[in-house]
PDB file of C-alpha atoms and ligand atoms in Angstrom:
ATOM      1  CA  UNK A  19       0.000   0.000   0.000  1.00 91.00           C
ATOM      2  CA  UNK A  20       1.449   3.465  -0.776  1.00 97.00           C
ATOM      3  CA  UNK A  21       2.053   5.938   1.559  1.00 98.00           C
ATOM      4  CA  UNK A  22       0.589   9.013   0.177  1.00 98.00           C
ATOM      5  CA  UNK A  23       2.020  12.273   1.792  1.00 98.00           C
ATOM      6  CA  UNK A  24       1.438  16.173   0.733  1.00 98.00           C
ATOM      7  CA  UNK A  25       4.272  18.743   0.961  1.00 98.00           C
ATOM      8  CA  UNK A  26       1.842  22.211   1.409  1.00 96.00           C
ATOM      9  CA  UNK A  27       2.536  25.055   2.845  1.00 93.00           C
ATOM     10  CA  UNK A  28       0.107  28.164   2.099  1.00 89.00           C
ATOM     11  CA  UNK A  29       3.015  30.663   1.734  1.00 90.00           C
ATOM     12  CA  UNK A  30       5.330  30.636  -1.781  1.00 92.00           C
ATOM     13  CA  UNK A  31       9.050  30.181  -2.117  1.00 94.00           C
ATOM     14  CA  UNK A  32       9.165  28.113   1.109  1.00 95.00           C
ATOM     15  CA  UNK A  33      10.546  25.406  -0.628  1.00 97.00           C
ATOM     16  CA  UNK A  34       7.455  23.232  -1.059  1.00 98.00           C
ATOM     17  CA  UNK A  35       8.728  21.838  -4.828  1.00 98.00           C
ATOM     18  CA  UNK A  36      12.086  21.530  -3.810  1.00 98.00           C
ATOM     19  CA  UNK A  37      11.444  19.687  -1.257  1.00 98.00           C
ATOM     20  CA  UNK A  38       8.835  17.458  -3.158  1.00 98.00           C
ATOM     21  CA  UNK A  39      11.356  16.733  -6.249  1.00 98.00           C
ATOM     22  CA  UNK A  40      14.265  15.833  -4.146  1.00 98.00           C
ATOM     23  CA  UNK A  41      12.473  13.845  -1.549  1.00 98.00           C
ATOM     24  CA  UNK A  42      11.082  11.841  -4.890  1.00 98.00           C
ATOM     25  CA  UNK A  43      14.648  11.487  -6.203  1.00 98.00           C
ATOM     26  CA  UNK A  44      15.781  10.271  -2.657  1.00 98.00           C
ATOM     27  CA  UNK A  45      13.351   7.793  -1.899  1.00 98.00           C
ATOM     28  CA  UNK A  46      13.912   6.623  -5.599  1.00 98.00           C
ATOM     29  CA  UNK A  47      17.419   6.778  -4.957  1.00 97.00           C
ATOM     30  CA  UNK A  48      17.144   4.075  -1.661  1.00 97.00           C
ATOM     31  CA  UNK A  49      14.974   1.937  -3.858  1.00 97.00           C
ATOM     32  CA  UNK A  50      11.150   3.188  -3.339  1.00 98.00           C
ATOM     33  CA  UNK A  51       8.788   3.383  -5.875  1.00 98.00           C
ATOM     34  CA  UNK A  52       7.777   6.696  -6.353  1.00 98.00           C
ATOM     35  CA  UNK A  53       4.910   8.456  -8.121  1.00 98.00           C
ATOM     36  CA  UNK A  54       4.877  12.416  -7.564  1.00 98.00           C
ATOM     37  CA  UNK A  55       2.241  14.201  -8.031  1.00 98.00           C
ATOM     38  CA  UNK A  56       2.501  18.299  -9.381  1.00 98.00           C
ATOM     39  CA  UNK A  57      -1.050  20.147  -8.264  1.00 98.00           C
ATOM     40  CA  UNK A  58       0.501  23.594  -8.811  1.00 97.00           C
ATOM     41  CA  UNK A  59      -0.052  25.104 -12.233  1.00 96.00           C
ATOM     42  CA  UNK A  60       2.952  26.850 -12.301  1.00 97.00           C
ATOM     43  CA  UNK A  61       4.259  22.777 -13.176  1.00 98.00           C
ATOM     44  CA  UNK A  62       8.004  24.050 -11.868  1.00 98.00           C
ATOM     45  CA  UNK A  63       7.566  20.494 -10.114  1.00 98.00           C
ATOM     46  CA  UNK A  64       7.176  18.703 -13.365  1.00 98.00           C
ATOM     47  CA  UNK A  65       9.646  20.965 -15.185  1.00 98.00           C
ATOM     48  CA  UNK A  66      12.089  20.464 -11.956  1.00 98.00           C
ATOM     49  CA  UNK A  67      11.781  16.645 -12.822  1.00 98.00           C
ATOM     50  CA  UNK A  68      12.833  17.397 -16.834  1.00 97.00           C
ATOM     51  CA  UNK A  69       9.502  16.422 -17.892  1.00 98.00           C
ATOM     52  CA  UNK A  70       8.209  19.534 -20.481  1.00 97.00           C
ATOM     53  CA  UNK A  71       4.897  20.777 -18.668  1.00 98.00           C
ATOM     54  CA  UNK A  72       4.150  22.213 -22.357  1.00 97.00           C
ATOM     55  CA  UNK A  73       4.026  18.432 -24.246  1.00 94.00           C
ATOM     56  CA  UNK A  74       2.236  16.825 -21.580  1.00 97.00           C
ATOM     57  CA  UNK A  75      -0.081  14.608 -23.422  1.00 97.00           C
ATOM     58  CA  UNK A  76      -2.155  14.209 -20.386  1.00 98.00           C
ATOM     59  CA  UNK A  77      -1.855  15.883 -16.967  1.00 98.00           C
ATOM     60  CA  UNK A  78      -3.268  15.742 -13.355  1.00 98.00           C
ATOM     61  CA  UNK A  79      -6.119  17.979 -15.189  1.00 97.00           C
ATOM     62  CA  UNK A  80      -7.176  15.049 -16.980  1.00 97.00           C
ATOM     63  CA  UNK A  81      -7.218  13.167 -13.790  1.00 98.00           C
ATOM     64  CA  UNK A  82      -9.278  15.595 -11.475  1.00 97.00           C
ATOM     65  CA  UNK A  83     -11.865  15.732 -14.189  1.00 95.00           C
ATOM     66  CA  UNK A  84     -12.023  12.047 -14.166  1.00 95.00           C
ATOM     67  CA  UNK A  85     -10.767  12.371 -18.240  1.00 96.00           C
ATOM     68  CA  UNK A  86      -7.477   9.856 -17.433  1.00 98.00           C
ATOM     69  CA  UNK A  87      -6.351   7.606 -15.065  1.00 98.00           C
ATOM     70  CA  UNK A  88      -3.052   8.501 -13.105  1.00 98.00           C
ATOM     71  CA  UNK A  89      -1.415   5.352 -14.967  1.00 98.00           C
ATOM     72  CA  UNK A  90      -2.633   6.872 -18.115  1.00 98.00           C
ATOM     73  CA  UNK A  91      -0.897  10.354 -17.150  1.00 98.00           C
ATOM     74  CA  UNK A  92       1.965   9.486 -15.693  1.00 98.00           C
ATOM     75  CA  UNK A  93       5.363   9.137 -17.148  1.00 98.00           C
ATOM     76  CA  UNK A  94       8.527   8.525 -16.236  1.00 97.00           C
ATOM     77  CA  UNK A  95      10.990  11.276 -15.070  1.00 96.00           C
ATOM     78  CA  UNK A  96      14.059  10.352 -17.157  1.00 88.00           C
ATOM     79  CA  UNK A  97      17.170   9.504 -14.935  1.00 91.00           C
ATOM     80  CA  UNK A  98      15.413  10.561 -11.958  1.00 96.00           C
ATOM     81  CA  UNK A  99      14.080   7.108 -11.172  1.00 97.00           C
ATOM     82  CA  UNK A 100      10.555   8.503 -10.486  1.00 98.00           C
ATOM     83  CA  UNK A 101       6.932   8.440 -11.985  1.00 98.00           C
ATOM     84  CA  UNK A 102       5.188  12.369 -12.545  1.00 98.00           C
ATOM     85  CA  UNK A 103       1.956  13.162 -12.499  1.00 98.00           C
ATOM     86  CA  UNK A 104       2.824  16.487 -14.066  1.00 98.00           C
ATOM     87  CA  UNK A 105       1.233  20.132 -14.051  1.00 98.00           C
ATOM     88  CA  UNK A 106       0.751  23.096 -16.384  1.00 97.00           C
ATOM     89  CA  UNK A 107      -1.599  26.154 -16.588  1.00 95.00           C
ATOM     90  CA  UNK A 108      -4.534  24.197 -17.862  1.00 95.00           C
ATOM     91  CA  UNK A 109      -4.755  23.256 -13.710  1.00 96.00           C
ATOM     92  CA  UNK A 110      -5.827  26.840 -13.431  1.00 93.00           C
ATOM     93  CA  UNK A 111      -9.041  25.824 -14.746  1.00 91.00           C
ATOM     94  CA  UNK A 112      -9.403  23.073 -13.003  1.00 90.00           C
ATOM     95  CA  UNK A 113     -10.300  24.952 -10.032  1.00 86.00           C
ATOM     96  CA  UNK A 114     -13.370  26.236 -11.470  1.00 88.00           C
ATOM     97  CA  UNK A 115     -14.595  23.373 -13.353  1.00 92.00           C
ATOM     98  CA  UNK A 116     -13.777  21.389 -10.397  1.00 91.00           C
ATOM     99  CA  UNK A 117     -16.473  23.633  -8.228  1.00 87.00           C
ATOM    100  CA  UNK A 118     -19.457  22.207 -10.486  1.00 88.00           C
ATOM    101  CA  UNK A 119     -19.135  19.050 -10.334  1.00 88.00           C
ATOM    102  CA  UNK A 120     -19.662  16.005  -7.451  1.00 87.00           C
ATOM    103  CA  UNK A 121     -16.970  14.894  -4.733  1.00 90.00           C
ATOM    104  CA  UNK A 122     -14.825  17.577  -5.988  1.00 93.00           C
ATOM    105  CA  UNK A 123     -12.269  17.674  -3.155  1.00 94.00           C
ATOM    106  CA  UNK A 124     -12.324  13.756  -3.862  1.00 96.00           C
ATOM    107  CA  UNK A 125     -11.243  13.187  -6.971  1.00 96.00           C
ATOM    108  CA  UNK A 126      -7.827  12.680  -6.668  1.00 98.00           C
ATOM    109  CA  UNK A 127      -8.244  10.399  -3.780  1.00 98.00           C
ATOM    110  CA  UNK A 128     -10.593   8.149  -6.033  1.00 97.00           C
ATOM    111  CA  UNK A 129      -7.844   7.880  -8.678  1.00 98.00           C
ATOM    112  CA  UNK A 130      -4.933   7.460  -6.807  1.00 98.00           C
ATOM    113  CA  UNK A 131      -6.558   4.473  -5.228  1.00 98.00           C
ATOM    114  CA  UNK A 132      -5.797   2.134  -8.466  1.00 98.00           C
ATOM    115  CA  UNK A 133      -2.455   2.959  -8.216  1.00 98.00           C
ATOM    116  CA  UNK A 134      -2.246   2.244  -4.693  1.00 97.00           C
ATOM    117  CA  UNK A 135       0.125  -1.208  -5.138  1.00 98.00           C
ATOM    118  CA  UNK A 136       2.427   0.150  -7.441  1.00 98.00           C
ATOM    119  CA  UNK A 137       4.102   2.431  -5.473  1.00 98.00           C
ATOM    120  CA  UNK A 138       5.587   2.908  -2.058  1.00 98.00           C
ATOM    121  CA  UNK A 139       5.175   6.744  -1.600  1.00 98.00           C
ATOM    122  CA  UNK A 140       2.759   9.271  -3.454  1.00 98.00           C
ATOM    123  CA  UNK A 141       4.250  12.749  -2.861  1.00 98.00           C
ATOM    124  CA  UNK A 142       1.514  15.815  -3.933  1.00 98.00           C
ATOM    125  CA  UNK A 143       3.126  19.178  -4.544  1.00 98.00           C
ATOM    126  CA  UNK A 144       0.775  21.807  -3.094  1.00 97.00           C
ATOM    127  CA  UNK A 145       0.074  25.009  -4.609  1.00 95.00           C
ATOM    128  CA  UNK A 146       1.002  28.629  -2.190  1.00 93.00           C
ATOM    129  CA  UNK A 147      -2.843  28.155  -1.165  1.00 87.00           C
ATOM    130  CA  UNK A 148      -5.987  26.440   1.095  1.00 84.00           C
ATOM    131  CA  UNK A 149      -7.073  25.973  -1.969  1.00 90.00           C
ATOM    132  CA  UNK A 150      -9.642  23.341  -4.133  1.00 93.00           C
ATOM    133  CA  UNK A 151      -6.478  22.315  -5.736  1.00 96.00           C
ATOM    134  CA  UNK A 152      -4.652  21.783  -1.960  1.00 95.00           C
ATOM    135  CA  UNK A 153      -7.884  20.410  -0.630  1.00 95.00           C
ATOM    136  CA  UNK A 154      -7.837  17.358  -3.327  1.00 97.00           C
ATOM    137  CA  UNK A 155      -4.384  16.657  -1.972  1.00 97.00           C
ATOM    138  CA  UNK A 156      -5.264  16.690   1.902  1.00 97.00           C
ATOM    139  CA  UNK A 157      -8.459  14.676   1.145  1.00 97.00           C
ATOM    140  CA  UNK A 158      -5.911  11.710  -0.407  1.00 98.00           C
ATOM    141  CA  UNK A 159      -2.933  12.129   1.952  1.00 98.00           C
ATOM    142  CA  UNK A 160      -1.896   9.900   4.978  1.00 97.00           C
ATOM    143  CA  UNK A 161      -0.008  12.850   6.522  1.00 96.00           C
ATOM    144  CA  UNK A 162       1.386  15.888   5.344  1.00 97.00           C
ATOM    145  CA  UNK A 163       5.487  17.060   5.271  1.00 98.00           C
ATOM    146  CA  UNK A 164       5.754  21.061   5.786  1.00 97.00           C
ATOM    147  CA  UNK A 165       8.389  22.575   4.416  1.00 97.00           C
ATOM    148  CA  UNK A 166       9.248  25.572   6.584  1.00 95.00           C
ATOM    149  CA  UNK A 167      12.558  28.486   6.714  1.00 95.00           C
ATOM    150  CA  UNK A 168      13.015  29.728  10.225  1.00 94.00           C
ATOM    151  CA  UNK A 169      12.177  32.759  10.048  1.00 90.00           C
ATOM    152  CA  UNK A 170      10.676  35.217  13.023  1.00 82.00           C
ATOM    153  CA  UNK A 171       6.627  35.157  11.774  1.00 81.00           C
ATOM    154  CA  UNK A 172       7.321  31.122  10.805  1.00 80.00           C
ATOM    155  CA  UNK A 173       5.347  29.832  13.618  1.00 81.00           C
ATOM    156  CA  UNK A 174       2.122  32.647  13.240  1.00 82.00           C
ATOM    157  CA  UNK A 175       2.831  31.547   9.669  1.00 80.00           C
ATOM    158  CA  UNK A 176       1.274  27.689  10.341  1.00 88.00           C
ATOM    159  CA  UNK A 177      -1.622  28.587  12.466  1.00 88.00           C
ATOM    160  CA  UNK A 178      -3.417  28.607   8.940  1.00 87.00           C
ATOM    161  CA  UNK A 179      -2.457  25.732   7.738  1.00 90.00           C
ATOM    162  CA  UNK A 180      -2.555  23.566  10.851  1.00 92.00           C
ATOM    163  CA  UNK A 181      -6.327  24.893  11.496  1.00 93.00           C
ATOM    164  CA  UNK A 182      -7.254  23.555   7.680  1.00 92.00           C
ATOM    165  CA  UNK A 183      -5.548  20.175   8.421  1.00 95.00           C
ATOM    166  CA  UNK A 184      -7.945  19.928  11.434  1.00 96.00           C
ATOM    167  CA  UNK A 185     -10.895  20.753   9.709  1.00 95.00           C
ATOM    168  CA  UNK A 186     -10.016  18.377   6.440  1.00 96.00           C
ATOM    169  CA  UNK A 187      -9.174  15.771   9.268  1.00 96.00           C
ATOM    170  CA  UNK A 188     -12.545  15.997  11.177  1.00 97.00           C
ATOM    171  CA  UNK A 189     -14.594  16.604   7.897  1.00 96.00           C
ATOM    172  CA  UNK A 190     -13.434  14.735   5.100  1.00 95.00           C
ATOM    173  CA  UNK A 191     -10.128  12.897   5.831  1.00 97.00           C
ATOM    174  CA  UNK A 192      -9.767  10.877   9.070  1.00 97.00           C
ATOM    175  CA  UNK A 193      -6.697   9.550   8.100  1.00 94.00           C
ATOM    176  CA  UNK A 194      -4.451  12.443   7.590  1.00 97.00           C
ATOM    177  CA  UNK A 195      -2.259  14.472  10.062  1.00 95.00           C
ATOM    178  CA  UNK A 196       1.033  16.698  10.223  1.00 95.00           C
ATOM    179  CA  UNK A 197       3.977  13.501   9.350  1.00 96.00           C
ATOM    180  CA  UNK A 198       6.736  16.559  10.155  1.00 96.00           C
ATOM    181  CA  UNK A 199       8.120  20.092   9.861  1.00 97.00           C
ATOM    182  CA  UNK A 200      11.079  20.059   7.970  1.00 98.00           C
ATOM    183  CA  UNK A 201      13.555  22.975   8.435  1.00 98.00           C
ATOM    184  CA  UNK A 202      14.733  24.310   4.700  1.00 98.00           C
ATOM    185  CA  UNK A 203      17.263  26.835   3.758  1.00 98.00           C
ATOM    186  CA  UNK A 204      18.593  26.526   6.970  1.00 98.00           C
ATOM    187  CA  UNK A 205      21.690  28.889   7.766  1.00 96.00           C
ATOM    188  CA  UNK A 206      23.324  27.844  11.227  1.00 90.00           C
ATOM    189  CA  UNK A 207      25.017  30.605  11.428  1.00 93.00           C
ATOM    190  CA  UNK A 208      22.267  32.959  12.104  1.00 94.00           C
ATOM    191  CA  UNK A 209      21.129  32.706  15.486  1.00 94.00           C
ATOM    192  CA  UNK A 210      17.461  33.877  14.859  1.00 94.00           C
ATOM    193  CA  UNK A 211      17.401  30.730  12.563  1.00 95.00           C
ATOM    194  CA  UNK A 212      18.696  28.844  15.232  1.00 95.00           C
ATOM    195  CA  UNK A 213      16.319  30.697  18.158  1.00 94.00           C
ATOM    196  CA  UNK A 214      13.315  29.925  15.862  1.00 94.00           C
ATOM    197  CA  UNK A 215      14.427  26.137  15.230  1.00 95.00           C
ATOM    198  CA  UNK A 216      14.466  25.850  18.930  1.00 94.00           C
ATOM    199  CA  UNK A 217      10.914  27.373  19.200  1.00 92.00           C
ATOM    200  CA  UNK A 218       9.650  25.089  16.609  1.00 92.00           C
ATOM    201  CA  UNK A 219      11.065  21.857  18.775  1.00 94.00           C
ATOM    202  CA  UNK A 220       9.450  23.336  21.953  1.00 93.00           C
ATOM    203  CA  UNK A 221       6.062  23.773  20.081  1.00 91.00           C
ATOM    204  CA  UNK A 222       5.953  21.125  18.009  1.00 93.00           C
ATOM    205  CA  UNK A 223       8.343  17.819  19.761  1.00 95.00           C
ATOM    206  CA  UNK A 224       8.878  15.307  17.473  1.00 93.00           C
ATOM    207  CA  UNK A 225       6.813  16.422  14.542  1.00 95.00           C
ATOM    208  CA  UNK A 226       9.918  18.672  13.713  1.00 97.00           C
ATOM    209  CA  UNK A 227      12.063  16.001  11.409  1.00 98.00           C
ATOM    210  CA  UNK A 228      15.729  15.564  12.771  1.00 98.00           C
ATOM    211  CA  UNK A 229      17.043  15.915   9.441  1.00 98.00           C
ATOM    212  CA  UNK A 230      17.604  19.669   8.456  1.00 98.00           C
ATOM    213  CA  UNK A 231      18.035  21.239   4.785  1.00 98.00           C
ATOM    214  CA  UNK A 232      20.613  23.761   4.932  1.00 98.00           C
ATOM    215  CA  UNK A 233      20.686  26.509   2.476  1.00 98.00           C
ATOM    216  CA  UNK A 234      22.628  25.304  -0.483  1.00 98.00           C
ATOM    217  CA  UNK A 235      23.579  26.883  -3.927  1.00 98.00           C
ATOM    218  CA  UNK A 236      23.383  23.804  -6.127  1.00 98.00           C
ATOM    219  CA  UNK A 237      19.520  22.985  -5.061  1.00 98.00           C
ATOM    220  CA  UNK A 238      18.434  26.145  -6.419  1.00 98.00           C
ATOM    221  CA  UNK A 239      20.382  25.462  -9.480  1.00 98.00           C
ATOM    222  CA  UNK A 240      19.387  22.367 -10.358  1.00 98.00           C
ATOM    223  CA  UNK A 241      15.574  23.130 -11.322  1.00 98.00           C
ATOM    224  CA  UNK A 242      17.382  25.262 -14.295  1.00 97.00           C
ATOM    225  CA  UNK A 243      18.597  21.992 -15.441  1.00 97.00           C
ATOM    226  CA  UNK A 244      15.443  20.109 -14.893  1.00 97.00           C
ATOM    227  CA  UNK A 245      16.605  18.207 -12.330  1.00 98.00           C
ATOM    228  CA  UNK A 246      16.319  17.529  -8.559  1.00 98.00           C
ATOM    229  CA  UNK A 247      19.619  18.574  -6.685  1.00 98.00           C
ATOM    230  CA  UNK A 248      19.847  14.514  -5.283  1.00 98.00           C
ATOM    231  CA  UNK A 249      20.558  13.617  -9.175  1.00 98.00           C
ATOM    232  CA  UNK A 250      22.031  16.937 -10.804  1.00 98.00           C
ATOM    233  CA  UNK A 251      24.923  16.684  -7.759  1.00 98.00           C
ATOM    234  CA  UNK A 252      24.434  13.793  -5.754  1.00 98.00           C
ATOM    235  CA  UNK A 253      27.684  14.786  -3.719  1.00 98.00           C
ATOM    236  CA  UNK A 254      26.386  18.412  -2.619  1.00 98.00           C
ATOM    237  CA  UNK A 255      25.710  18.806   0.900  1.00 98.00           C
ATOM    238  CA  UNK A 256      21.850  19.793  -0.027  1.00 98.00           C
ATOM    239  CA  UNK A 257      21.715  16.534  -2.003  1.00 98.00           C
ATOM    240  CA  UNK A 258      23.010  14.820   1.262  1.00 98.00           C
ATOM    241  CA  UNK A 259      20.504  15.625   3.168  1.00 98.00           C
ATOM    242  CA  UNK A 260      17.688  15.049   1.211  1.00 98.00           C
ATOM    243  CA  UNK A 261      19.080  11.542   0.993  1.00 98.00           C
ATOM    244  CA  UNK A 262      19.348  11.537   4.866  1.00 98.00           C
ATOM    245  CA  UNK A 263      15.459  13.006   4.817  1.00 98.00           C
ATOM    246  CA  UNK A 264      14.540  10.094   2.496  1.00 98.00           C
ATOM    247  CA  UNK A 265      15.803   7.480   4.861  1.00 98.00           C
ATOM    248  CA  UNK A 266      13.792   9.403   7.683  1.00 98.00           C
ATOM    249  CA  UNK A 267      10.618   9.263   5.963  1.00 98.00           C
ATOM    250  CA  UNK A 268      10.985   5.413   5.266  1.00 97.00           C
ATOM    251  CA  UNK A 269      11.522   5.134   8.578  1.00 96.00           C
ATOM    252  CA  UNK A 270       8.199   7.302   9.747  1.00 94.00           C
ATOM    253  CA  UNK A 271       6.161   5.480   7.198  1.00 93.00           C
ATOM    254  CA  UNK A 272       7.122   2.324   9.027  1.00 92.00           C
ATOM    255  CA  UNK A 273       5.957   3.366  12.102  1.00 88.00           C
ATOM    256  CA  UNK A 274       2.604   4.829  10.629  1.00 86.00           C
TER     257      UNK A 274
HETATM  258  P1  ADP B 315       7.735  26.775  -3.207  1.00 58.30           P
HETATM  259  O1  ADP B 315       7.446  25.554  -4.003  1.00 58.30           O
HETATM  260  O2  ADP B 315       7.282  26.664  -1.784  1.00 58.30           O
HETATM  261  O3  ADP B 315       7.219  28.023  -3.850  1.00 58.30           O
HETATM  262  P2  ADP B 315      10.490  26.410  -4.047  1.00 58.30           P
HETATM  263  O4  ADP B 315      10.825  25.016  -3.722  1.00 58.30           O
HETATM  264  O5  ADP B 315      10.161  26.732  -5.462  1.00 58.30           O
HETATM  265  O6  ADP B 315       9.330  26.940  -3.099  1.00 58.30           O
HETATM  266  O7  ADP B 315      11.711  27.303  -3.525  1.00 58.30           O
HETATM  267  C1  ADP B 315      11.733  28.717  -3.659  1.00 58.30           C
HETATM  268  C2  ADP B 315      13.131  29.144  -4.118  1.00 58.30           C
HETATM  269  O8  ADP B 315      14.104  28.813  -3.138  1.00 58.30           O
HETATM  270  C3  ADP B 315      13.579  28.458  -5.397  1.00 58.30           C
HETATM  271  O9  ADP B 315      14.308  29.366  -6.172  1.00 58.30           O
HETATM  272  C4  ADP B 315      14.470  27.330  -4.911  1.00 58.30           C
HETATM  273  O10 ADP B 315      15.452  26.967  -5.857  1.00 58.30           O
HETATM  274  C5  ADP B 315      15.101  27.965  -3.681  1.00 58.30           C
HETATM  275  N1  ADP B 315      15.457  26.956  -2.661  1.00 58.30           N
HETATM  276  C6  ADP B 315      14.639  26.050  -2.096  1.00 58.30           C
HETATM  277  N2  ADP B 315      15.274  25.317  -1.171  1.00 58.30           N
HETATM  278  C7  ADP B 315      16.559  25.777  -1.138  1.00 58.30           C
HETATM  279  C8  ADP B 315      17.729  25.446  -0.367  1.00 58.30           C
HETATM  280  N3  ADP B 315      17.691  24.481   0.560  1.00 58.30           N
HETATM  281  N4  ADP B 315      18.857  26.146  -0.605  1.00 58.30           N
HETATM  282  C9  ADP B 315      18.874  27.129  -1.529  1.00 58.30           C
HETATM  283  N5  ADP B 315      17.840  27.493  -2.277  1.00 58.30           N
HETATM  284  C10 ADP B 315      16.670  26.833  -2.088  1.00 58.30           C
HETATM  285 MG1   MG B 316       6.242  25.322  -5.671  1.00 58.30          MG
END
C-alpha cells in the first residue's frame, strides 16, 4: 500500500517543490517506488523533474476531471528514477470546473486508489494556497510534510495551515495528520534561525524532522537543469541531506 504524503505550505518560495522533487529522487534513490504528483499550475515540479509541462499529453487535469487515469498520465521522469503526475496552466481551470461538479475535493483520492500497489510513496506538490487544488491533496494524503525556513513570523505563519488540516481531518479525511516540519534553507550561522528552530522543537516535539536542509547553492540550481539537486549533484551537501530526509521518511512510514 502506498504511503501518500502532501508537501503544502500556504506561503510561496518556502521550498514546497524543492522539497517534493528531491524527496522523490531520494526515496527513488534508496529503492522506493515513487509516483509524484505536481497540483501547482505553475508545473516548476514537473519541469524540476525534466519532464516539459508544455508536451504533456495528459496531466493531473485530466485526472481531477475524471478524463485519465493517473497510470494513463503518468510518465517517467528520465534519470530521476521517479513516476510524474505532471502540471501546467490548464490546472488553473481546473479549479473552477472542479467547483461544479460532485466529490470535488475527492477526486484525486478516487484515482490514486488504483495505483495504490504500485508504489511505495505518493508525494503531492501543493500550490502557495488552502485551496480546491490543496484540498484534493489533503483529502488523499496519509499525513502531510511542511516545508518551513526559520524565520521570526514562521510559527504565526502555520496557524493557517494547521487549522485547515484539522478541519479536512474531522470533515473529510480521518486519516491524515502533520507527518513533520522540515527545516529548509537553513543557515546555522544565524542565530534567529537557530532561536526559531528551537521554538519550533518546543512547540511542536517530534513532529519537527531531525534531518535539516541547509541553504545550499546547487539545489536552487538544479531546477534550471530540470533536475532535482539529489541527481544533478548527488555529492552536494543539499543533495546529502535530502538523501538523509529520504531514509527518515521510510523510517516514519514504518511506524505509521
Ligand atoms: P515553493 O514551491 O514553496 O514556492 P520552491 O521550492 O520553489 O518553493 O523554492 C523557492 C526558491 O528557493 C527556489 O528558487 C528554490 O530553488 C530555492 N530553494 C529552495 N530550497 C533551497 C535550499 N535548501 N537552498 C537554496 N535554495 C533553495
Ligand atoms: Mg512550488
Amino acid at each position: 500500500m502506498a504511503k501518500i504524503f502532501c508537501v503544502a505550505n500556504q506561503k510561496g518560495g518556502v521550498g514546497k517543490t524543492t522539497t517534493t522533487v528531491n524527496l522523490a529522487a531520494g526515496l527513488a534513490k534508496v529503492g522506493q517506488r515513487v509516483l509524484m504528483v505536481d497540483l501547482d499550475p505553475q508545473g516548476n515540479a514537473t519541469m524540476g523533474s525534466g519532464v516539459d509541462k508544455r508536451s504533456l499529453a495528459l496531466s493531473v487535469y485530466d485526472v481531477l476531471l475524471e478524463s485519465a487515469s493517473v497510470a494513463e498520465a503518468a510518465v517517467p521522469a528520465g534519470q530521476c528514477g521517479y513516476a510524474v503526475l505532471g502540471a501546467n496552466r490548464e490546472l488553473a481551470g481546473a479549479e473552477v470546473e472542479l467547483v461544479e461538479l460532485e466529490r470535488r475535493e475527492k477526486r484525486l483520492k478516487a484515482a490514486l486508489a488504483a495505483v495504490d500497489a504500485d508504489y511505495d510513496f505518493v508525494l503531492i506538490d501543493c500550490p502557495p494556497s488552502l485551496s480546491l487544488l490543496t484540498l484534493n491533496g489533503l483529502c488523499s494524503a496519509h499525513g502531510v510534510v511542511v516545508p518551513m525556513q526559520c524565520e521570526y513570523f514562521a510559527l504565526e505563519g502555520l496557524t493557517d495551515l494547521v487549522n485547515t488540516i484539522k478541519q479536512v481531518h474531522a470533515n473529510l479525511n480521518p486519516d491524515l495528520r502533520i507527518i513533520g516540519l522540515l527545516r529548509v534553507m537553513f543557515d546555522p550561522r544565524i542565530t534567529l534561525q537557530q532561536q526559531v528552530s528551537e521554538q519550533l522543537k518546543g512547540h511542536f516535539g517530534d513532529k519537527v524532522f531531525n534531518t535539516v536542509i541547509p541553504r545550499n547553492v546547487r539545489l536552487a540550481e538544479a531546477p534550471s537543469y530540470g533536475l532535482p539537486g539529489v541527481v544533478f549533484d548527488a555529492g552536494a551537501r543539499g543533495s546529502k541531506a535530502f538523501v538523509e530526509f529520504a531514509h527518515e521518511m521510510v523510517e516514519r512510514a514504518k511506524k505509521m
